[in-house]
PDB file of C-alpha atoms in Angstrom:
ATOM      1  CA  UNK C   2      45.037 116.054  64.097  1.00  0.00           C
ATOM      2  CA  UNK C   3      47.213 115.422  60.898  1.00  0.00           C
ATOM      3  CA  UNK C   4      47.246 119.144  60.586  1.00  0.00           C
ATOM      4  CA  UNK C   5      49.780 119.621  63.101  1.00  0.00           C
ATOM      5  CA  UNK C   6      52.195 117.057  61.429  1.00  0.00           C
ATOM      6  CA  UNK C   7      54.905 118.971  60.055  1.00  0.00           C
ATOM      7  CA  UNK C   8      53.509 122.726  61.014  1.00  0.00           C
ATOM      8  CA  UNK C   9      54.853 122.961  64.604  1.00  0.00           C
ATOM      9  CA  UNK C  10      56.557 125.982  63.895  1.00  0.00           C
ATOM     10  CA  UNK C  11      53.662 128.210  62.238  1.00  0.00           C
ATOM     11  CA  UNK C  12      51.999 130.187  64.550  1.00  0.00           C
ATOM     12  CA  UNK C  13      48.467 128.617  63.869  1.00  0.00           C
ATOM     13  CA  UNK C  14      49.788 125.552  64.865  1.00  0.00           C
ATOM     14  CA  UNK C  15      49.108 126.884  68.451  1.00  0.00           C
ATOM     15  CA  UNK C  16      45.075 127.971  67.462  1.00  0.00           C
ATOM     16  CA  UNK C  17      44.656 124.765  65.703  1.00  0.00           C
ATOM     17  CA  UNK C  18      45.415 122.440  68.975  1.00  0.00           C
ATOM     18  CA  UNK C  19      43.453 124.897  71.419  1.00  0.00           C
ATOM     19  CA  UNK C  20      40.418 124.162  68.708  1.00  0.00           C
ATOM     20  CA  UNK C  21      41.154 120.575  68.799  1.00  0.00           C
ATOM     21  CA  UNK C  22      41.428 119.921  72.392  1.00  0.00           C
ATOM     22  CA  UNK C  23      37.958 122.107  72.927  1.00  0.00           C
ATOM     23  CA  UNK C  24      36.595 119.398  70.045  1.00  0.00           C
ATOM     24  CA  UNK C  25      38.112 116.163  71.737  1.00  0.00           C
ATOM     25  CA  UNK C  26      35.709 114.112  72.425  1.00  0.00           C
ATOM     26  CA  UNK C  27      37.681 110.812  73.589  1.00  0.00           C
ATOM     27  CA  UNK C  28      39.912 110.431  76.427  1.00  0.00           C
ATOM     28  CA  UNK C  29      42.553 108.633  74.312  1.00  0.00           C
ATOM     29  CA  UNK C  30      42.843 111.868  71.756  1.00  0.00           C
ATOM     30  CA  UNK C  31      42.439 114.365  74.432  1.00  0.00           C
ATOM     31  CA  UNK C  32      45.687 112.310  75.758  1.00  0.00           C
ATOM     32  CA  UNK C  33      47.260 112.265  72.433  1.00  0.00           C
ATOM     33  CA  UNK C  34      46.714 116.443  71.743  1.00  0.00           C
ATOM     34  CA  UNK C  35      47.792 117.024  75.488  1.00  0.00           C
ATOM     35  CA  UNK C  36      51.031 114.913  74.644  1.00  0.00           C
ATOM     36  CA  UNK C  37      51.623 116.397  71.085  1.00  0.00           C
ATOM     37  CA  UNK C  38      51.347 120.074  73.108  1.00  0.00           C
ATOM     38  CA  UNK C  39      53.677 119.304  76.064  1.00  0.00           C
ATOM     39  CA  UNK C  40      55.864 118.202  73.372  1.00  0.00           C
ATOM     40  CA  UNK C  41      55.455 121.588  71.139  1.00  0.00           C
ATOM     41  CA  UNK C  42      56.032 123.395  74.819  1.00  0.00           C
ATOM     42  CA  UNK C  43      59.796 122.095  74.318  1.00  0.00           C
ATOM     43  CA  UNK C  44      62.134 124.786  72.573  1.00  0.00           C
ATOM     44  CA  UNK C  45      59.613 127.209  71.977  1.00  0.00           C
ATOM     45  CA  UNK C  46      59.172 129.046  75.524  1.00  0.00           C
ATOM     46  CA  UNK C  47      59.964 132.281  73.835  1.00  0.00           C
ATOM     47  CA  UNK C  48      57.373 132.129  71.128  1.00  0.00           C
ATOM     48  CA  UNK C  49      54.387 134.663  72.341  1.00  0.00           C
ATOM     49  CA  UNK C  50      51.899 131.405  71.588  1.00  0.00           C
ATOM     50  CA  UNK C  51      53.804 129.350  73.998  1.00  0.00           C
ATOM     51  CA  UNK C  52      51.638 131.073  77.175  1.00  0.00           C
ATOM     52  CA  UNK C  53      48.415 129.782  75.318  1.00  0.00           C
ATOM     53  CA  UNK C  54      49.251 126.446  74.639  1.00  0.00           C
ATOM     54  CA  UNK C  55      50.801 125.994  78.549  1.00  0.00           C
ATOM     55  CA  UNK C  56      47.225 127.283  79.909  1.00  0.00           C
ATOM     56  CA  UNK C  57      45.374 125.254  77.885  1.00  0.00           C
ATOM     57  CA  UNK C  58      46.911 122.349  78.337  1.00  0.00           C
ATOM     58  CA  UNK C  59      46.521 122.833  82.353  1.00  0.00           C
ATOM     59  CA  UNK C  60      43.008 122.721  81.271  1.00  0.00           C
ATOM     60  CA  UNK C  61      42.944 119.869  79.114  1.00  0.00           C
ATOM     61  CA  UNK C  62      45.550 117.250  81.274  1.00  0.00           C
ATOM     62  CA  UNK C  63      43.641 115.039  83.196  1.00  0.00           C
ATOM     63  CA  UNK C  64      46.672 112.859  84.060  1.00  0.00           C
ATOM     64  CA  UNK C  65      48.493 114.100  87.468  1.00  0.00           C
ATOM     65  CA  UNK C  66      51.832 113.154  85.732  1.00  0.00           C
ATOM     66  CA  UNK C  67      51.116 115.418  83.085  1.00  0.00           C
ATOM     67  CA  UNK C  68      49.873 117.545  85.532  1.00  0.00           C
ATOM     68  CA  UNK C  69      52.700 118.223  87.687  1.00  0.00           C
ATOM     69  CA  UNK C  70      55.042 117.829  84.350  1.00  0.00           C
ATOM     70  CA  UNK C  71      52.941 121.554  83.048  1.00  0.00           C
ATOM     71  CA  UNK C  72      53.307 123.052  86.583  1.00  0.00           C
ATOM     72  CA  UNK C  73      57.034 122.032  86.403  1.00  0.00           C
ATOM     73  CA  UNK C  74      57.262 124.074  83.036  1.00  0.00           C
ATOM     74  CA  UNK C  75      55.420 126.951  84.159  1.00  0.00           C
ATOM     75  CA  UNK C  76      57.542 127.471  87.246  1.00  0.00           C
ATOM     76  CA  UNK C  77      60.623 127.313  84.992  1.00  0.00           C
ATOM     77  CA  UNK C  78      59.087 129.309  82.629  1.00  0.00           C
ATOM     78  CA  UNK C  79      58.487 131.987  84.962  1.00  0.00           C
ATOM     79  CA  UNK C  80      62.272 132.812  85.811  1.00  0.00           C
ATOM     80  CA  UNK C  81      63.839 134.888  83.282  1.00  0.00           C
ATOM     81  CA  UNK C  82      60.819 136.231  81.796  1.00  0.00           C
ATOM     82  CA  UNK C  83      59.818 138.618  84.088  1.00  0.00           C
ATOM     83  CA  UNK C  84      59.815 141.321  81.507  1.00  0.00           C
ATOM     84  CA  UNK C  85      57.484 139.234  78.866  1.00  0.00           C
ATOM     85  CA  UNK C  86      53.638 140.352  78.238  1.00  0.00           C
ATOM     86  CA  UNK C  87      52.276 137.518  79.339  1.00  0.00           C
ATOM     87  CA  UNK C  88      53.906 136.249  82.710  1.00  0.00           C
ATOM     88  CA  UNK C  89      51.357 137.351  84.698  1.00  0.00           C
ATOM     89  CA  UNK C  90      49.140 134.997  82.401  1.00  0.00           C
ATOM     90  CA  UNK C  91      51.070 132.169  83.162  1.00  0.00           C
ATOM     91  CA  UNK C  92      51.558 132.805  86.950  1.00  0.00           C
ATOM     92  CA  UNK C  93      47.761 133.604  87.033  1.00  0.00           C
ATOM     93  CA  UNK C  94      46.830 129.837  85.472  1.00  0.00           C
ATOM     94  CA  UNK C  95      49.611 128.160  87.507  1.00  0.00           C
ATOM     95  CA  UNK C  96      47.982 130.163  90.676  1.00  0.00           C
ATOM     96  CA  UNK C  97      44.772 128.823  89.848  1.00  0.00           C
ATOM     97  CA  UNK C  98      46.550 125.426  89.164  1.00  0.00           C
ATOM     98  CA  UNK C  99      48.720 124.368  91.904  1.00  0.00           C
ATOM     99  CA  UNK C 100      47.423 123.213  94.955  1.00  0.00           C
ATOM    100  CA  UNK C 101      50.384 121.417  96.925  1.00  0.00           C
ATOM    101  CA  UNK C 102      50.679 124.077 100.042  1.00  0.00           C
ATOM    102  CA  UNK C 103      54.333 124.488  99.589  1.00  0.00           C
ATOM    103  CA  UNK C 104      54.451 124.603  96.013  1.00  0.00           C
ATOM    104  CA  UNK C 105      51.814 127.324  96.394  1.00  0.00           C
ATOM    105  CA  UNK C 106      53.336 128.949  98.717  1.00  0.00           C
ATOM    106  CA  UNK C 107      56.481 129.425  97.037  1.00  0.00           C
ATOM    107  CA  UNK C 108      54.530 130.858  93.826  1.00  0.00           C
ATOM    108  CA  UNK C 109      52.506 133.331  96.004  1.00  0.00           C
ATOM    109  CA  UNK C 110      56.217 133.980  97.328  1.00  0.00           C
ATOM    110  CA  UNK C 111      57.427 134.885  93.999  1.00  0.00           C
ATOM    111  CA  UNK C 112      54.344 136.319  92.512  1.00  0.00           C
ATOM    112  CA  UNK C 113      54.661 139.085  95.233  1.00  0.00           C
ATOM    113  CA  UNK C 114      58.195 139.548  94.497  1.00  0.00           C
ATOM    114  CA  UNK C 115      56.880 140.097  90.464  1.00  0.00           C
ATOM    115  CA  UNK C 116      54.424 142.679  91.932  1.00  0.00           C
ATOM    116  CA  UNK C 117      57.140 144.916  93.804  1.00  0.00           C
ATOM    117  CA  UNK C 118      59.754 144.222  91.401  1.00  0.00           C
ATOM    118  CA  UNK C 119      57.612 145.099  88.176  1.00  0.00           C
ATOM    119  CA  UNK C 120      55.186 147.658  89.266  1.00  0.00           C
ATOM    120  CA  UNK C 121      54.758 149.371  85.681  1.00  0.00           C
ATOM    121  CA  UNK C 122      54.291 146.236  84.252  1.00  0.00           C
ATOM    122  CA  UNK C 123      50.837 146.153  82.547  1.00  0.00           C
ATOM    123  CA  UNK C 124      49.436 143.303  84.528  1.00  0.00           C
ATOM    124  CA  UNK C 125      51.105 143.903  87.890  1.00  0.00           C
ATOM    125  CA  UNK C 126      47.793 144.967  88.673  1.00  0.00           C
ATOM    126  CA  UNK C 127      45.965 141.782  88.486  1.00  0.00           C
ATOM    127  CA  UNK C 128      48.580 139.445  90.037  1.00  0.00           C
ATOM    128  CA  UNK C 129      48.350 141.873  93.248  1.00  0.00           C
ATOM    129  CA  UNK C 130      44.443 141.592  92.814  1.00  0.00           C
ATOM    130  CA  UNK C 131      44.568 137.783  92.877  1.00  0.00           C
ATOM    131  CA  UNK C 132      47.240 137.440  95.477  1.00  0.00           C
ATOM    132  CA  UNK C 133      45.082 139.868  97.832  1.00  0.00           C
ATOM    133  CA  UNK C 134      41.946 137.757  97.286  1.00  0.00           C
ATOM    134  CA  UNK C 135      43.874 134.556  98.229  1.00  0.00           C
ATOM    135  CA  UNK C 136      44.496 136.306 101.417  1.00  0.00           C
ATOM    136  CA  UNK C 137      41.124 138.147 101.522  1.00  0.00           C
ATOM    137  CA  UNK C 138      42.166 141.821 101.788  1.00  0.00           C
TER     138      UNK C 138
END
């Protein structure tokens, strides 16, 4: 965990606290990674690592406040970057994620939007695939 001390801003940083969250034994460090990462989330939305660090921390939180805080990113992540590689990875997660019925609605909402909006986008074709399967067609 000392690694990341001081690195925040090389891209392995990002690899490094996937590996040591997967390795995290102990509640209390899986805590401490999770808040180091939220932290690292701050500022850097624009780095391409950013969408791997969000997801994994969604997997890693345990807390609801921490939680909700990561679904609160995502969603703001979300506007603006409609054009970036990986927002259908991060709507995807937070789809998987958020289960409050009218916080989910509004992301189903805006994920169809996405779809009609950005139809030559390279992975329009899997946010309409997991829409339709939330509404079984």
């Amino acid at each position: 965990m000392a690694w990341l001390t001081g690195r925040e801003d090389q891209a392995e940083w990002a690899y490094v606290l996937q590996k040591l969250l997967d390795a995290a034994e102990a509640k209390e460090q899986r805590d401490q990674l999770v808040d180091r990462g939220m932290a690292w989330l701050t500022g850097r939305e624009d780095r391409d690592e950013w969408n791997y660090v969000f997801r994994k921390l969604l997997d890693a939180a345990e807390a609801k406040e921490q939680r909700d805080q990561l679904v609160d990113r995502g969603m703001a992540w979300l506007t603006g970057r409609e054009d970036r590689d990986e927002w259908n990875y991060v709507f995807q997660k937070l789809l998987d994620t958020v289960k409050a019925a009218a916080r989910r609605r509004d992301l189903v909402c805006l994920g169809w939007h996405w779809v009609e909006t950005h139809r030559d986008h390279p992975g329009a074709r899997y946010v309409r695939r997991k829409l339709m399967r939330i509404f079984g067609t």
